[in-house]
mmCIF file of C-alpha atoms in Angstrom:
data_model
loop_
_atom_site.group_PDB
_atom_site.id
_atom_site.type_symbol
_atom_site.label_atom_id
_atom_site.label_comp_id
_atom_site.label_asym_id
_atom_site.label_seq_id
_atom_site.Cartn_x
_atom_site.Cartn_y
_atom_site.Cartn_z
ATOM 1 C CA MET A 1 -17.007 38.215 33.782
ATOM 2 C CA LYS A 2 -14.240 35.657 34.104
ATOM 3 C CA SER A 3 -16.671 32.825 34.930
ATOM 4 C CA SER A 4 -18.827 33.739 31.913
ATOM 5 C CA VAL A 5 -15.830 33.545 29.614
ATOM 6 C CA LEU A 6 -14.904 30.172 31.035
ATOM 7 C CA ARG A 7 -18.450 28.863 30.532
ATOM 8 C CA ILE A 8 -18.456 30.054 26.921
ATOM 9 C CA ALA A 9 -15.059 28.447 26.307
ATOM 10 C CA ALA A 10 -16.323 25.182 27.763
ATOM 11 C CA VAL A 11 -19.388 25.205 25.500
ATOM 12 C CA VAL A 12 -17.249 25.937 22.449
ATOM 13 C CA SER A 13 -14.863 23.104 23.353
ATOM 14 C CA VAL A 14 -17.696 20.596 23.758
ATOM 15 C CA THR A 15 -19.212 21.708 20.445
ATOM 16 C CA LEU A 16 -15.910 21.340 18.624
ATOM 17 C CA LEU A 17 -15.409 17.852 20.043
ATOM 18 C CA ALA A 18 -18.899 16.872 18.880
ATOM 19 C CA VAL A 19 -18.214 18.177 15.375
ATOM 20 C CA LEU A 20 -14.910 16.316 15.210
ATOM 21 C CA ALA A 21 -16.598 13.122 16.385
ATOM 22 C CA LEU A 22 -19.017 13.371 13.458
ATOM 23 C CA ALA A 23 -16.283 14.300 10.970
ATOM 24 C CA VAL A 24 -14.110 11.220 11.442
ATOM 25 C CA PRO A 25 -15.043 7.601 12.015
ATOM 26 C CA THR A 26 -14.774 5.954 15.409
ATOM 27 C CA LYS A 27 -11.878 3.618 15.948
ATOM 28 C CA GLY A 28 -13.538 0.249 15.435
ATOM 29 C CA GLY A 29 -16.500 -1.392 13.760
ATOM 30 C CA TYR A 30 -15.107 -2.101 10.285
ATOM 31 C CA HIS A 31 -17.210 -4.619 8.367
ATOM 32 C CA LEU A 32 -17.939 -5.752 4.805
ATOM 33 C CA LEU A 33 -19.933 -3.112 2.910
ATOM 34 C CA THR A 34 -20.050 -4.533 -0.587
ATOM 35 C CA LYS A 35 -18.410 -6.902 -3.027
ATOM 36 C CA TYR A 36 -17.586 -6.532 -6.749
ATOM 37 C CA THR A 37 -16.901 -9.579 -8.915
ATOM 38 C CA PHE A 38 -14.982 -9.712 -12.201
ATOM 39 C CA GLY A 39 -14.085 -12.301 -14.811
ATOM 40 C CA ALA A 40 -10.699 -13.669 -15.778
ATOM 41 C CA ALA A 41 -8.002 -11.291 -16.963
ATOM 42 C CA GLU A 42 -7.684 -10.957 -20.716
ATOM 43 C CA GLY A 43 -4.947 -13.195 -22.122
ATOM 44 C CA SER A 44 -4.194 -14.938 -18.815
ATOM 45 C CA SER A 45 -4.512 -18.637 -18.013
ATOM 46 C CA ARG A 46 -4.154 -18.142 -14.251
ATOM 47 C CA GLU A 47 -5.635 -15.937 -11.562
ATOM 48 C CA TYR A 48 -3.137 -13.381 -10.255
ATOM 49 C CA PHE A 49 -3.627 -10.071 -8.442
ATOM 50 C CA ASP A 50 -1.321 -7.668 -6.648
ATOM 51 C CA TYR A 51 -1.250 -3.991 -5.614
ATOM 52 C CA ILE A 52 -4.344 -1.824 -5.184
ATOM 53 C CA THR A 53 -3.996 1.927 -5.769
ATOM 54 C CA VAL A 54 -6.842 4.227 -4.699
ATOM 55 C CA ASP A 55 -7.167 7.685 -6.259
ATOM 56 C CA SER A 56 -9.372 9.358 -3.640
ATOM 57 C CA VAL A 57 -9.575 12.640 -5.564
ATOM 58 C CA ASP A 58 -10.617 11.311 -8.977
ATOM 59 C CA ARG A 59 -12.624 8.465 -7.369
ATOM 60 C CA ARG A 60 -10.833 5.622 -9.089
ATOM 61 C CA VAL A 61 -9.367 2.342 -7.887
ATOM 62 C CA TYR A 62 -6.576 0.691 -9.884
ATOM 63 C CA LEU A 63 -6.491 -3.101 -9.513
ATOM 64 C CA SER A 64 -3.401 -5.021 -10.617
ATOM 65 C CA HIS A 65 -4.837 -8.175 -12.207
ATOM 66 C CA GLY A 66 -2.173 -10.242 -13.922
ATOM 67 C CA THR A 67 -2.183 -9.221 -17.579
ATOM 68 C CA GLU A 68 -4.349 -6.144 -17.069
ATOM 69 C CA VAL A 69 -5.056 -3.265 -14.724
ATOM 70 C CA LYS A 70 -8.739 -2.886 -14.002
ATOM 71 C CA VAL A 71 -9.865 0.648 -13.199
ATOM 72 C CA ILE A 72 -13.132 0.904 -11.278
ATOM 73 C CA ASN A 73 -15.251 3.673 -9.802
ATOM 74 C CA ALA A 74 -14.391 4.039 -6.110
ATOM 75 C CA ASP A 75 -18.015 4.701 -5.154
ATOM 76 C CA THR A 76 -19.964 2.251 -7.321
ATOM 77 C CA GLY A 77 -17.477 -0.417 -8.387
ATOM 78 C CA ALA A 78 -18.421 0.152 -12.022
ATOM 79 C CA LEU A 79 -15.675 -0.742 -14.482
ATOM 80 C CA ILE A 80 -14.197 2.428 -16.003
ATOM 81 C CA GLY A 81 -11.610 0.730 -18.174
ATOM 82 C CA ASN A 82 -8.981 -1.972 -18.628
ATOM 83 C CA ILE A 83 -5.316 -1.358 -19.354
ATOM 84 C CA THR A 84 -4.311 -4.539 -21.156
ATOM 85 C CA GLY A 85 -1.363 -6.072 -23.011
ATOM 86 C CA LEU A 86 0.724 -6.712 -19.906
ATOM 87 C CA LYS A 87 2.503 -9.955 -19.085
ATOM 88 C CA GLN A 88 2.491 -9.778 -15.278
ATOM 89 C CA ASP A 89 1.765 -6.412 -13.742
ATOM 90 C CA HIS A 90 2.331 -5.446 -10.129
ATOM 91 C CA GLY A 91 2.155 -1.811 -9.014
ATOM 92 C CA VAL A 92 0.556 1.418 -10.237
ATOM 93 C CA ALA A 93 1.865 4.914 -9.431
ATOM 94 C CA LEU A 94 0.063 8.162 -10.262
ATOM 95 C CA ALA A 95 1.722 11.497 -11.100
ATOM 96 C CA HIS A 96 -1.273 13.846 -11.365
ATOM 97 C CA GLU A 97 0.766 16.948 -12.075
ATOM 98 C CA PHE A 98 1.936 15.361 -15.328
ATOM 99 C CA GLY A 99 -1.316 13.516 -16.090
ATOM 100 C CA ARG A 100 0.532 10.211 -16.157
ATOM 101 C CA GLY A 101 0.328 6.790 -14.565
ATOM 102 C CA PHE A 102 3.070 4.152 -14.350
ATOM 103 C CA ILE A 103 2.574 0.359 -14.270
ATOM 104 C CA THR A 104 5.315 -2.154 -13.488
ATOM 105 C CA ASP A 105 5.430 -5.293 -15.620
ATOM 106 C CA GLY A 106 7.709 -7.662 -13.713
ATOM 107 C CA ALA A 107 7.775 -10.363 -16.358
ATOM 108 C CA GLU A 108 8.909 -7.883 -19.013
ATOM 109 C CA GLY A 109 11.181 -5.817 -16.761
ATOM 110 C CA LYS A 110 9.586 -2.569 -17.843
ATOM 111 C CA VAL A 111 7.232 0.236 -16.895
ATOM 112 C CA VAL A 112 4.174 1.058 -18.995
ATOM 113 C CA ILE A 113 3.253 4.749 -18.995
ATOM 114 C CA PHE A 114 -0.399 5.690 -19.521
ATOM 115 C CA ASP A 115 -2.607 8.786 -19.740
ATOM 116 C CA LEU A 116 -4.663 9.325 -16.580
ATOM 117 C CA LYS A 117 -7.662 10.716 -18.489
ATOM 118 C CA THR A 118 -7.935 8.199 -21.305
ATOM 119 C CA LEU A 119 -6.173 5.239 -19.618
ATOM 120 C CA LYS A 120 -4.364 4.702 -22.926
ATOM 121 C CA PRO A 121 -0.683 3.650 -22.879
ATOM 122 C CA THR A 122 1.584 6.434 -24.150
ATOM 123 C CA GLY A 123 5.053 4.934 -23.748
ATOM 124 C CA GLU A 124 7.406 2.612 -21.903
ATOM 125 C CA ALA A 125 10.541 2.843 -19.792
ATOM 126 C CA LYS A 126 13.052 0.064 -19.247
ATOM 127 C CA ALA A 127 13.314 -1.165 -15.674
ATOM 128 C CA ASP A 128 14.714 -4.587 -14.714
ATOM 129 C CA LYS A 129 13.409 -8.100 -14.215
ATOM 130 C CA ASP A 130 10.978 -8.590 -11.342
ATOM 131 C CA ALA A 131 9.936 -4.912 -11.434
ATOM 132 C CA ASP A 132 7.404 -4.803 -8.608
ATOM 133 C CA CYS A 133 6.479 -1.910 -6.311
ATOM 134 C CA VAL A 134 6.371 1.546 -7.896
ATOM 135 C CA ILE A 135 5.827 4.944 -6.248
ATOM 136 C CA TYR A 136 5.846 8.593 -7.279
ATOM 137 C CA ASP A 137 8.004 11.001 -5.256
ATOM 138 C CA PRO A 138 6.633 14.566 -5.571
ATOM 139 C CA ALA A 139 9.790 16.129 -4.120
ATOM 140 C CA SER A 140 12.076 14.945 -6.938
ATOM 141 C CA LYS A 141 9.311 14.526 -9.572
ATOM 142 C CA ARG A 142 10.584 10.990 -10.070
ATOM 143 C CA VAL A 143 9.104 7.511 -10.155
ATOM 144 C CA PHE A 144 10.914 4.824 -8.171
ATOM 145 C CA VAL A 145 10.600 1.209 -9.343
ATOM 146 C CA MET A 146 11.639 -1.613 -7.022
ATOM 147 C CA ASN A 147 13.276 -4.518 -8.873
ATOM 148 C CA GLY A 148 13.119 -7.538 -6.574
ATOM 149 C CA ASP A 149 15.599 -10.093 -7.911
ATOM 150 C CA PRO A 150 18.260 -7.581 -9.117
ATOM 151 C CA HIS A 151 18.163 -5.824 -5.713
ATOM 152 C CA SER A 152 17.846 -2.430 -7.366
ATOM 153 C CA SER A 153 15.619 0.555 -7.958
ATOM 154 C CA THR A 154 15.115 2.067 -11.412
ATOM 155 C CA VAL A 155 14.399 5.801 -11.263
ATOM 156 C CA ILE A 156 12.294 7.478 -13.961
ATOM 157 C CA ASP A 157 11.733 11.168 -14.665
ATOM 158 C CA ALA A 158 7.940 11.471 -14.381
ATOM 159 C CA LYS A 159 7.719 14.403 -16.794
ATOM 160 C CA THR A 160 9.755 12.921 -19.649
ATOM 161 C CA GLY A 161 9.341 9.207 -18.990
ATOM 162 C CA THR A 162 13.080 8.627 -19.360
ATOM 163 C CA VAL A 163 15.280 6.675 -16.965
ATOM 164 C CA ALA A 164 17.175 9.012 -14.624
ATOM 165 C CA GLY A 165 19.323 6.399 -12.916
ATOM 166 C CA SER A 166 19.525 3.174 -10.953
ATOM 167 C CA ILE A 167 20.275 2.472 -7.298
ATOM 168 C CA ASP A 168 21.923 -0.670 -5.921
ATOM 169 C CA LEU A 169 19.879 -1.385 -2.779
ATOM 170 C CA GLY A 170 21.961 -4.273 -1.470
ATOM 171 C CA GLY A 171 18.904 -6.443 -0.902
ATOM 172 C CA GLY A 172 15.538 -7.474 -2.320
ATOM 173 C CA PRO A 173 13.094 -4.560 -2.176
ATOM 174 C CA GLU A 174 9.394 -4.865 -1.426
ATOM 175 C CA PHE A 175 7.135 -1.899 -0.579
ATOM 176 C CA ALA A 176 8.341 1.697 -0.658
ATOM 177 C CA VAL A 177 6.952 5.049 0.536
ATOM 178 C CA ALA A 178 7.972 8.675 -0.046
ATOM 179 C CA ASP A 179 7.837 11.367 2.625
ATOM 180 C CA GLY A 180 7.304 14.162 0.090
ATOM 181 C CA LYS A 181 10.424 15.954 1.306
ATOM 182 C CA GLY A 182 13.115 14.083 -0.570
ATOM 183 C CA THR A 183 13.355 10.717 1.159
ATOM 184 C CA VAL A 184 12.111 7.359 -0.114
ATOM 185 C CA TYR A 185 11.944 4.458 2.329
ATOM 186 C CA VAL A 186 12.138 0.829 1.146
ATOM 187 C CA ASN A 187 11.682 -2.529 2.883
ATOM 188 C CA LEU A 188 14.445 -5.035 2.058
ATOM 189 C CA GLU A 189 12.790 -8.394 2.605
ATOM 190 C CA ASP A 190 15.873 -10.622 2.562
ATOM 191 C CA LYS A 191 17.983 -8.280 4.722
ATOM 192 C CA ASN A 192 15.347 -7.508 7.392
ATOM 193 C CA GLU A 193 16.035 -3.814 6.865
ATOM 194 C CA VAL A 194 14.499 -0.508 5.888
ATOM 195 C CA VAL A 195 16.698 1.746 3.764
ATOM 196 C CA ALA A 196 16.290 5.497 3.367
ATOM 197 C CA ILE A 197 17.090 6.926 -0.094
ATOM 198 C CA ASP A 198 17.897 10.529 -0.981
ATOM 199 C CA SER A 199 15.507 10.951 -3.922
ATOM 200 C CA HIS A 200 17.529 13.816 -5.434
ATOM 201 C CA LYS A 201 21.038 12.370 -5.126
ATOM 202 C CA LEU A 202 19.868 8.747 -5.639
ATOM 203 C CA THR A 203 22.033 7.549 -2.753
ATOM 204 C CA ILE A 204 21.253 5.508 0.344
ATOM 205 C CA LYS A 205 21.329 7.610 3.507
ATOM 206 C CA SER A 206 20.537 5.033 6.185
ATOM 207 C CA ARG A 207 19.936 1.334 6.857
ATOM 208 C CA TRP A 208 17.889 0.258 9.857
ATOM 209 C CA PRO A 209 16.971 -3.228 11.147
ATOM 210 C CA VAL A 210 13.265 -4.001 11.577
ATOM 211 C CA SER A 211 13.696 -6.554 14.380
ATOM 212 C CA PRO A 212 11.607 -8.006 16.027
ATOM 213 C CA ALA A 213 9.929 -8.329 12.606
ATOM 214 C CA GLY A 214 11.542 -10.293 9.785
ATOM 215 C CA GLY A 215 11.014 -10.596 6.048
ATOM 216 C CA PRO A 216 9.477 -7.097 5.838
ATOM 217 C CA THR A 217 7.000 -6.549 3.014
ATOM 218 C CA ALA A 218 4.292 -3.958 3.786
ATOM 219 C CA LEU A 219 5.304 -0.366 4.524
ATOM 220 C CA ALA A 220 3.371 2.799 5.426
ATOM 221 C CA LEU A 221 4.276 6.236 6.753
ATOM 222 C CA ASP A 222 2.912 8.923 9.061
ATOM 223 C CA GLN A 223 4.513 11.932 7.389
ATOM 224 C CA GLU A 224 3.597 14.463 10.064
ATOM 225 C CA HIS A 225 5.003 12.538 13.016
ATOM 226 C CA HIS A 226 7.826 10.772 11.140
ATOM 227 C CA ARG A 227 6.720 7.235 11.921
ATOM 228 C CA LEU A 228 7.321 4.242 9.640
ATOM 229 C CA PHE A 229 5.186 1.112 9.833
ATOM 230 C CA SER A 230 7.030 -1.970 8.571
ATOM 231 C CA ALA A 231 5.262 -5.340 8.646
ATOM 232 C CA GLY A 232 7.047 -8.664 8.199
ATOM 233 C CA ARG A 233 6.227 -12.302 7.575
ATOM 234 C CA ASN A 234 8.944 -14.087 9.542
ATOM 235 C CA PRO A 235 8.577 -13.312 12.402
ATOM 236 C CA GLN A 236 5.007 -12.089 11.804
ATOM 237 C CA MET A 237 5.221 -8.646 13.344
ATOM 238 C CA LEU A 238 4.323 -5.010 12.763
ATOM 239 C CA VAL A 239 7.088 -2.630 13.798
ATOM 240 C CA VAL A 240 6.771 1.126 14.347
ATOM 241 C CA LEU A 241 10.025 2.987 13.656
ATOM 242 C CA ASP A 242 11.148 6.570 14.009
ATOM 243 C CA ALA A 243 11.649 7.676 10.388
ATOM 244 C CA GLU A 244 14.456 10.030 11.379
ATOM 245 C CA ASN A 245 16.758 7.618 13.198
ATOM 246 C CA GLY A 246 15.327 4.092 12.773
ATOM 247 C CA HIS A 247 14.592 3.636 16.491
ATOM 248 C CA VAL A 248 11.926 0.961 17.105
ATOM 249 C CA VAL A 249 9.068 2.609 18.974
ATOM 250 C CA GLN A 250 6.682 -0.337 19.355
ATOM 251 C CA SER A 251 5.793 -3.714 17.823
ATOM 252 C CA PHE A 252 2.761 -6.004 17.539
ATOM 253 C CA PRO A 253 2.169 -9.621 16.421
ATOM 254 C CA ILE A 254 0.085 -10.051 13.242
ATOM 255 C CA SER A 255 -1.305 -12.928 11.180
ATOM 256 C CA ALA A 256 0.420 -14.759 8.331
ATOM 257 C CA GLY A 257 1.239 -13.436 4.858
ATOM 258 C CA VAL A 258 1.194 -9.668 5.394
ATOM 259 C CA ASP A 259 1.339 -7.745 2.130
ATOM 260 C CA ALA A 260 -0.057 -4.223 2.602
ATOM 261 C CA ALA A 261 -0.278 -1.398 5.128
ATOM 262 C CA ALA A 262 -1.927 2.027 5.070
ATOM 263 C CA TYR A 263 -1.967 4.939 7.510
ATOM 264 C CA GLU A 264 -4.771 7.497 7.630
ATOM 265 C CA PRO A 265 -3.719 10.890 9.064
ATOM 266 C CA GLU A 266 -7.272 12.140 9.684
ATOM 267 C CA THR A 267 -8.191 9.322 12.041
ATOM 268 C CA GLY A 268 -4.774 8.161 13.200
ATOM 269 C CA LEU A 269 -5.700 4.632 12.150
ATOM 270 C CA LEU A 270 -3.201 2.139 10.758
ATOM 271 C CA PHE A 271 -4.391 -0.826 8.673
ATOM 272 C CA VAL A 272 -2.406 -4.004 7.945
ATOM 273 C CA SER A 273 -3.792 -6.744 5.653
ATOM 274 C CA THR A 274 -2.651 -10.378 5.412
ATOM 275 C CA ARG A 275 -3.045 -13.406 3.170
ATOM 276 C CA GLU A 276 -4.588 -15.289 6.075
ATOM 277 C CA GLY A 277 -7.631 -13.062 5.618
ATOM 278 C CA MET A 278 -7.246 -10.442 8.333
ATOM 279 C CA ILE A 279 -7.076 -6.650 8.541
ATOM 280 C CA HIS A 280 -5.315 -5.604 11.737
ATOM 281 C CA ILE A 281 -6.302 -2.097 12.834
ATOM 282 C CA PHE A 282 -4.235 0.022 15.207
ATOM 283 C CA HIS A 283 -4.562 3.588 16.488
ATOM 284 C CA GLU A 284 -1.857 6.198 16.966
ATOM 285 C CA ASP A 285 -2.664 7.446 20.465
ATOM 286 C CA SER A 286 0.512 9.534 20.278
ATOM 287 C CA PRO A 287 3.632 9.315 18.091
ATOM 288 C CA ASP A 288 5.188 7.090 20.761
ATOM 289 C CA LYS A 289 2.155 5.003 21.706
ATOM 290 C CA PHE A 290 -0.004 2.816 19.505
ATOM 291 C CA SER A 291 -2.884 0.589 20.531
ATOM 292 C CA GLU A 292 -4.692 -2.346 18.930
ATOM 293 C CA VAL A 293 -8.243 -1.463 17.878
ATOM 294 C CA GLU A 294 -9.625 -4.617 16.254
ATOM 295 C CA THR A 295 -8.871 -7.416 13.815
ATOM 296 C CA VAL A 296 -11.349 -7.706 10.951
ATOM 297 C CA LYS A 297 -11.899 -11.104 9.315
ATOM 298 C CA THR A 298 -11.940 -10.795 5.522
ATOM 299 C CA GLU A 299 -11.307 -13.729 3.147
ATOM 300 C CA PHE A 300 -8.337 -15.968 2.544
ATOM 301 C CA GLY A 301 -5.947 -14.434 0.011
ATOM 302 C CA ALA A 302 -7.054 -10.826 0.583
ATOM 303 C CA LYS A 303 -3.527 -9.655 1.335
ATOM 304 C CA THR A 304 -3.309 -6.532 -0.842
ATOM 305 C CA MET A 305 -5.179 -3.401 0.184
ATOM 306 C CA GLY A 306 -5.947 0.199 -0.759
ATOM 307 C CA LEU A 307 -7.286 3.007 1.455
ATOM 308 C CA ASP A 308 -9.779 5.634 0.297
ATOM 309 C CA THR A 309 -8.980 8.665 2.452
ATOM 310 C CA LYS A 310 -12.235 10.389 1.446
ATOM 311 C CA THR A 311 -14.668 7.703 2.616
ATOM 312 C CA HIS A 312 -12.274 5.844 4.977
ATOM 313 C CA HIS A 313 -13.142 2.650 3.074
ATOM 314 C CA LEU A 314 -10.686 -0.202 2.597
ATOM 315 C CA PHE A 315 -10.416 -2.147 -0.662
ATOM 316 C CA VAL A 316 -8.980 -5.674 -0.659
ATOM 317 C CA ASP A 317 -9.138 -8.281 -3.409
ATOM 318 C CA THR A 318 -9.034 -12.048 -3.580
ATOM 319 C CA ALA A 319 -10.429 -15.085 -5.423
ATOM 320 C CA ASP A 320 -11.580 -18.627 -4.778
ATOM 321 C CA PHE A 321 -8.707 -20.966 -3.944
ATOM 322 C CA SER A 322 -8.219 -24.682 -4.478
ATOM 323 C CA ALA A 323 -7.627 -26.975 -1.542
ATOM 324 C CA PRO A 324 -3.954 -27.374 -0.533
ATOM 325 C CA ALA A 325 -2.058 -30.164 -2.273
ATOM 326 C CA THR A 326 -0.719 -33.119 -0.299
ATOM 327 C CA PRO A 327 2.459 -32.114 1.562
ATOM 328 C CA THR A 328 5.721 -33.565 0.273
ATOM 329 C CA ALA A 329 9.326 -33.482 1.405
ATOM 330 C CA ASP A 330 10.056 -30.705 -1.091
ATOM 331 C CA GLN A 331 6.791 -28.858 -0.364
ATOM 332 C CA PRO A 332 5.917 -29.465 3.287
ATOM 333 C CA GLN A 333 3.441 -26.557 3.234
ATOM 334 C CA PRO A 334 1.999 -26.404 -0.311
ATOM 335 C CA ARG A 335 0.204 -23.190 -1.190
ATOM 336 C CA ARG A 336 -3.362 -23.014 -2.383
ATOM 337 C CA THR A 337 -3.897 -21.859 -5.981
ATOM 338 C CA ALA A 338 -6.302 -19.105 -7.032
ATOM 339 C CA ILE A 339 -9.029 -20.333 -9.400
ATOM 340 C CA PRO A 340 -9.238 -18.378 -12.706
ATOM 341 C CA GLY A 341 -12.332 -16.256 -13.232
ATOM 342 C CA THR A 342 -13.175 -15.825 -9.536
ATOM 343 C CA PHE A 343 -11.466 -12.457 -8.942
ATOM 344 C CA ARG A 344 -13.367 -10.099 -6.630
ATOM 345 C CA VAL A 345 -12.977 -6.872 -4.662
ATOM 346 C CA LEU A 346 -14.214 -6.519 -1.074
ATOM 347 C CA VAL A 347 -14.952 -3.102 0.417
ATOM 348 C CA TYR A 348 -14.857 -2.557 4.187
ATOM 349 C CA GLY A 349 -15.989 0.432 6.217
ATOM 350 C CA GLN A 350 -17.852 1.475 9.338
#
């Protein structure tokens, strides 16, 4: 009787493992699936693009594109709509429970509020100059705007659209993430730190160094296992931190110009994209051990990224770039310039 039970248990275990193997993608093998091309942004004389926000539930992808936000179908790439009239937009945050979206306009120092169904602007909230990253925190029902140059965060009540307060961060913020339990984490690029904010009290709880990384930009979070993933440009490193005490768990070298990171709980995969044209993929073997899976070659300039947790697809965007200018004493490493009207979205998957 006992041996029969053990045989049945073994069969069930093998079957479950087979089902799980089919349910989630294998670790590696990411490659280009498709490409969507778009024209120049309305009212813009230059090519500029920034954050990508994927709404996996409503099957939409929000593309920050200079003076507009393009909204496309996540499955077909078809253009759903344009949110226009912006001067230089950066991030998009979605608060589904209130049917609202929030766009940062860094040049105007404000946040544009829009209706998620119609994509029509419904109001504005004052932020500060260089308003950049923006996230929604479901625990406090607030939107947190990261103002780069003023070293601050403007906090907006998502339900009313009114400003609830401002936080002096003590450094230039880049990406931010919320744990859904009342803490917002922010990379401070010029201080080489991550700060933890109490989203209810609007106070800073902790400051942690991100060494051996420096100039941290991209930030992602494993909520279940309390792991932060902070990626920096100088030195070019990805650092895994304990989100409860700031302890550095592990670190990895990455390519130049990192600007986005995303963690996928279902697969345990971590994705980091860079301006150099690489997506570095890592796997969480355990909360205290991460391994490199592969590095996917994309295109130069494809530094921003969005993850579709339904299909496991990655969205990055870029454009054609001019050749670098001749180096000078003032500009020893001149940057290449994006060519207007060549904006495109690249989709990667397995």
